[in-house]
Tab-separated table of C-alpha atoms in Angstrom:
chain	number	residue	atom	x	y	z
O	1	UNK	CA	-0.211	-0.124	-0.324
O	2	UNK	CA	1.377	3.326	-0.896
O	3	UNK	CA	1.884	6.074	1.685
O	4	UNK	CA	0.123	8.208	0.000
O	5	UNK	CA	-3.186	5.783	0.369
O	6	UNK	CA	-4.546	7.433	4.119
O	7	UNK	CA	-4.255	10.755	2.410
O	8	UNK	CA	-5.960	9.719	-0.511
O	9	UNK	CA	-8.838	7.982	1.403
O	10	UNK	CA	-9.313	11.221	4.091
O	11	UNK	CA	-9.586	13.921	0.878
O	12	UNK	CA	-11.387	11.932	-1.776
O	13	UNK	CA	-12.639	8.534	-0.171
O	14	UNK	CA	-10.469	6.223	-2.506
O	15	UNK	CA	-7.575	4.487	-1.592
O	16	UNK	CA	-6.283	4.398	-4.752
O	17	UNK	CA	-7.378	8.304	-6.230
O	18	UNK	CA	-3.419	8.813	-6.924
O	19	UNK	CA	-2.656	5.503	-8.479
O	20	UNK	CA	-5.628	6.100	-10.910
O	21	UNK	CA	-4.320	9.516	-11.721
O	22	UNK	CA	-0.953	8.989	-12.622
O	23	UNK	CA	-1.872	6.039	-14.798
O	24	UNK	CA	-4.645	8.309	-16.161
O	25	UNK	CA	-2.320	11.918	-17.019
O	26	UNK	CA	1.191	10.066	-16.492
O	27	UNK	CA	1.267	6.665	-18.361
O	28	UNK	CA	-1.177	6.820	-21.010
O	29	UNK	CA	-0.302	10.010	-22.447
O	30	UNK	CA	3.235	8.856	-22.229
O	31	UNK	CA	1.945	5.497	-23.773
O	32	UNK	CA	0.063	7.464	-27.057
O	33	UNK	CA	3.202	9.773	-27.498
O	34	UNK	CA	5.637	6.695	-27.431
O	35	UNK	CA	3.737	5.411	-30.414
O	36	UNK	CA	3.121	8.155	-32.129
O	37	UNK	CA	6.677	8.487	-32.070
O	38	UNK	CA	7.396	4.688	-33.068
O	39	UNK	CA	5.507	5.239	-36.596
O	40	UNK	CA	7.594	8.453	-37.534
O	41	UNK	CA	10.692	7.457	-39.529
O	42	UNK	CA	14.065	8.551	-37.619
O	43	UNK	CA	15.284	10.646	-40.222
O	44	UNK	CA	12.548	12.997	-40.176
O	45	UNK	CA	12.905	13.677	-36.400
O	46	UNK	CA	16.700	13.859	-36.583
O	47	UNK	CA	16.679	17.526	-37.627
O	48	UNK	CA	14.386	18.307	-34.489
O	49	UNK	CA	17.297	17.182	-31.594
O	50	UNK	CA	15.997	18.354	-28.159
O	51	UNK	CA	17.344	18.189	-24.806
O	52	UNK	CA	16.306	15.306	-22.067
O	53	UNK	CA	16.468	15.172	-18.488
O	54	UNK	CA	16.794	11.819	-17.253
O	55	UNK	CA	17.108	9.996	-13.756
O	56	UNK	CA	20.112	7.470	-15.406
O	57	UNK	CA	18.056	4.463	-15.037
O	58	UNK	CA	17.506	3.777	-18.970
O	59	UNK	CA	19.532	4.452	-22.099
O	60	UNK	CA	18.711	7.196	-24.581
O	61	UNK	CA	19.976	6.558	-28.365
O	62	UNK	CA	22.236	9.677	-27.637
O	63	UNK	CA	21.632	10.300	-31.505
O	64	UNK	CA	18.251	11.767	-31.139
O	65	UNK	CA	18.891	14.553	-28.583
O	66	UNK	CA	21.176	17.671	-28.596
O	67	UNK	CA	21.873	17.376	-25.275
O	68	UNK	CA	21.283	14.389	-22.483
O	69	UNK	CA	21.190	15.269	-18.467
O	70	UNK	CA	21.960	12.476	-16.565
O	71	UNK	CA	20.172	13.275	-12.668
O	72	UNK	CA	21.024	9.916	-11.234
O	73	UNK	CA	19.444	9.421	-7.337
O	74	UNK	CA	21.389	8.088	-4.813
O	75	UNK	CA	19.153	5.203	-3.859
O	76	UNK	CA	18.735	4.056	-7.780
O	77	UNK	CA	22.744	4.302	-9.110
O	78	UNK	CA	23.247	2.273	-12.101
O	79	UNK	CA	27.017	2.697	-12.411
O	80	UNK	CA	27.149	0.386	-15.687
O	81	UNK	CA	24.812	2.979	-17.263
O	82	UNK	CA	26.973	6.213	-16.188
O	83	UNK	CA	30.028	4.505	-17.294
O	84	UNK	CA	28.142	3.918	-20.649
O	85	UNK	CA	26.825	7.580	-20.878
O	86	UNK	CA	30.195	9.331	-19.819
O	87	UNK	CA	31.708	8.617	-23.048
O	88	UNK	CA	29.422	11.049	-25.196
O	89	UNK	CA	30.064	14.861	-25.946
O	90	UNK	CA	26.555	15.394	-25.669
O	91	UNK	CA	25.640	14.231	-21.913
O	92	UNK	CA	26.095	15.677	-18.696
O	93	UNK	CA	25.633	15.180	-15.517
O	94	UNK	CA	23.812	16.854	-12.673
O	95	UNK	CA	24.031	15.646	-8.968
O	96	UNK	CA	21.756	17.457	-6.495
O	97	UNK	CA	23.618	18.049	-2.921
O	98	UNK	CA	21.769	18.098	0.545
O	99	UNK	CA	25.020	18.729	2.451
O	100	UNK	CA	28.594	17.909	2.653
O	101	UNK	CA	28.647	14.431	3.497
O	102	UNK	CA	26.220	14.253	0.297
O	103	UNK	CA	28.609	16.284	-1.927
O	104	UNK	CA	31.588	14.102	-0.875
O	105	UNK	CA	29.831	10.850	-2.117
O	106	UNK	CA	29.191	12.149	-5.497
O	107	UNK	CA	32.400	13.442	-5.362
O	108	UNK	CA	33.945	10.306	-4.662
O	109	UNK	CA	31.439	8.276	-6.904
O	110	UNK	CA	32.674	10.867	-9.790
O	111	UNK	CA	36.675	10.223	-9.120
O	112	UNK	CA	35.781	6.339	-9.185
O	113	UNK	CA	33.916	6.172	-12.447
O	114	UNK	CA	35.946	8.546	-13.641
O	115	UNK	CA	33.625	11.181	-15.532
O	116	UNK	CA	35.535	14.554	-17.185
O	117	UNK	CA	34.893	17.380	-14.041
O	118	UNK	CA	33.444	19.732	-16.790
O	119	UNK	CA	30.645	17.298	-17.483
O	120	UNK	CA	29.497	18.011	-13.843
O	121	UNK	CA	26.761	20.258	-12.426
O	122	UNK	CA	26.029	20.344	-8.667
O	123	UNK	CA	23.162	21.983	-7.219
O	124	UNK	CA	21.749	22.666	-4.037
O	125	UNK	CA	19.016	20.631	-2.552
O	126	UNK	CA	16.428	23.114	-1.457
O	127	UNK	CA	12.592	23.425	-1.299
O	128	UNK	CA	12.631	27.551	-0.480
O	129	UNK	CA	14.505	30.293	-1.283
O	130	UNK	CA	15.904	31.493	2.069
O	131	UNK	CA	17.710	27.189	1.871
O	132	UNK	CA	18.531	27.575	-1.338
O	133	UNK	CA	20.611	30.714	-0.891
O	134	UNK	CA	21.773	29.283	2.236
O	135	UNK	CA	22.962	25.984	0.668
O	136	UNK	CA	24.258	28.008	-2.477
O	137	UNK	CA	27.093	30.334	-0.509
O	138	UNK	CA	28.807	27.161	0.139
O	139	UNK	CA	27.849	24.975	-2.758
O	140	UNK	CA	29.464	27.295	-5.037
O	141	UNK	CA	32.623	27.965	-3.525
O	142	UNK	CA	33.087	24.001	-2.754
O	143	UNK	CA	32.542	23.352	-6.228
O	144	UNK	CA	34.571	25.940	-7.523
O	145	UNK	CA	37.328	24.958	-5.082
O	146	UNK	CA	37.165	21.388	-6.732
O	147	UNK	CA	36.812	22.408	-10.276
O	148	UNK	CA	32.824	21.726	-10.851
O	149	UNK	CA	30.349	23.775	-12.189
O	150	UNK	CA	27.404	25.039	-10.665
O	151	UNK	CA	23.400	25.254	-11.240
O	152	UNK	CA	21.303	27.058	-9.109
O	153	UNK	CA	17.400	26.236	-8.977
O	154	UNK	CA	15.643	29.094	-10.634
O	155	UNK	CA	12.180	27.279	-10.279
O	156	UNK	CA	12.884	27.618	-6.748
O	157	UNK	CA	14.298	31.246	-6.539
O	158	UNK	CA	11.243	32.553	-9.144
O	159	UNK	CA	8.529	30.552	-6.195
O	160	UNK	CA	7.587	28.268	-9.359
O	161	UNK	CA	6.771	25.410	-6.809
């Protein structure tokens, strides 16, 4: 049972409300788009390259995208896939950093997997503007010292969430 089931029961009277919503608005439209693109010849899509961001669990054909940004989650790291992606020129890695311990974890993994520092972006983990600014101060400095790039979370600074 999902952790959202009690909330769904209280709000909507249906323990499966959120599951149904994900299927209806996530899975089904995704399958429709998938089948549409499956019918389009690759050569026709070649001039319409876009970027994609992924958690690094699936492999994407790197020729189909202008850039691919891999944002791995600590609890679901696929090291073999990261090794495969690191060799492509259009692939970059973005890591969300919670604290110094987390920074060191990702830094050690990057070193172990021999990923070029020029392909790495670090972003502070934050859910509000104040925390984002606070974490950005030390993370910007640390990333610069270690030769990595820093990226902010503009959607939080602009209060989009």
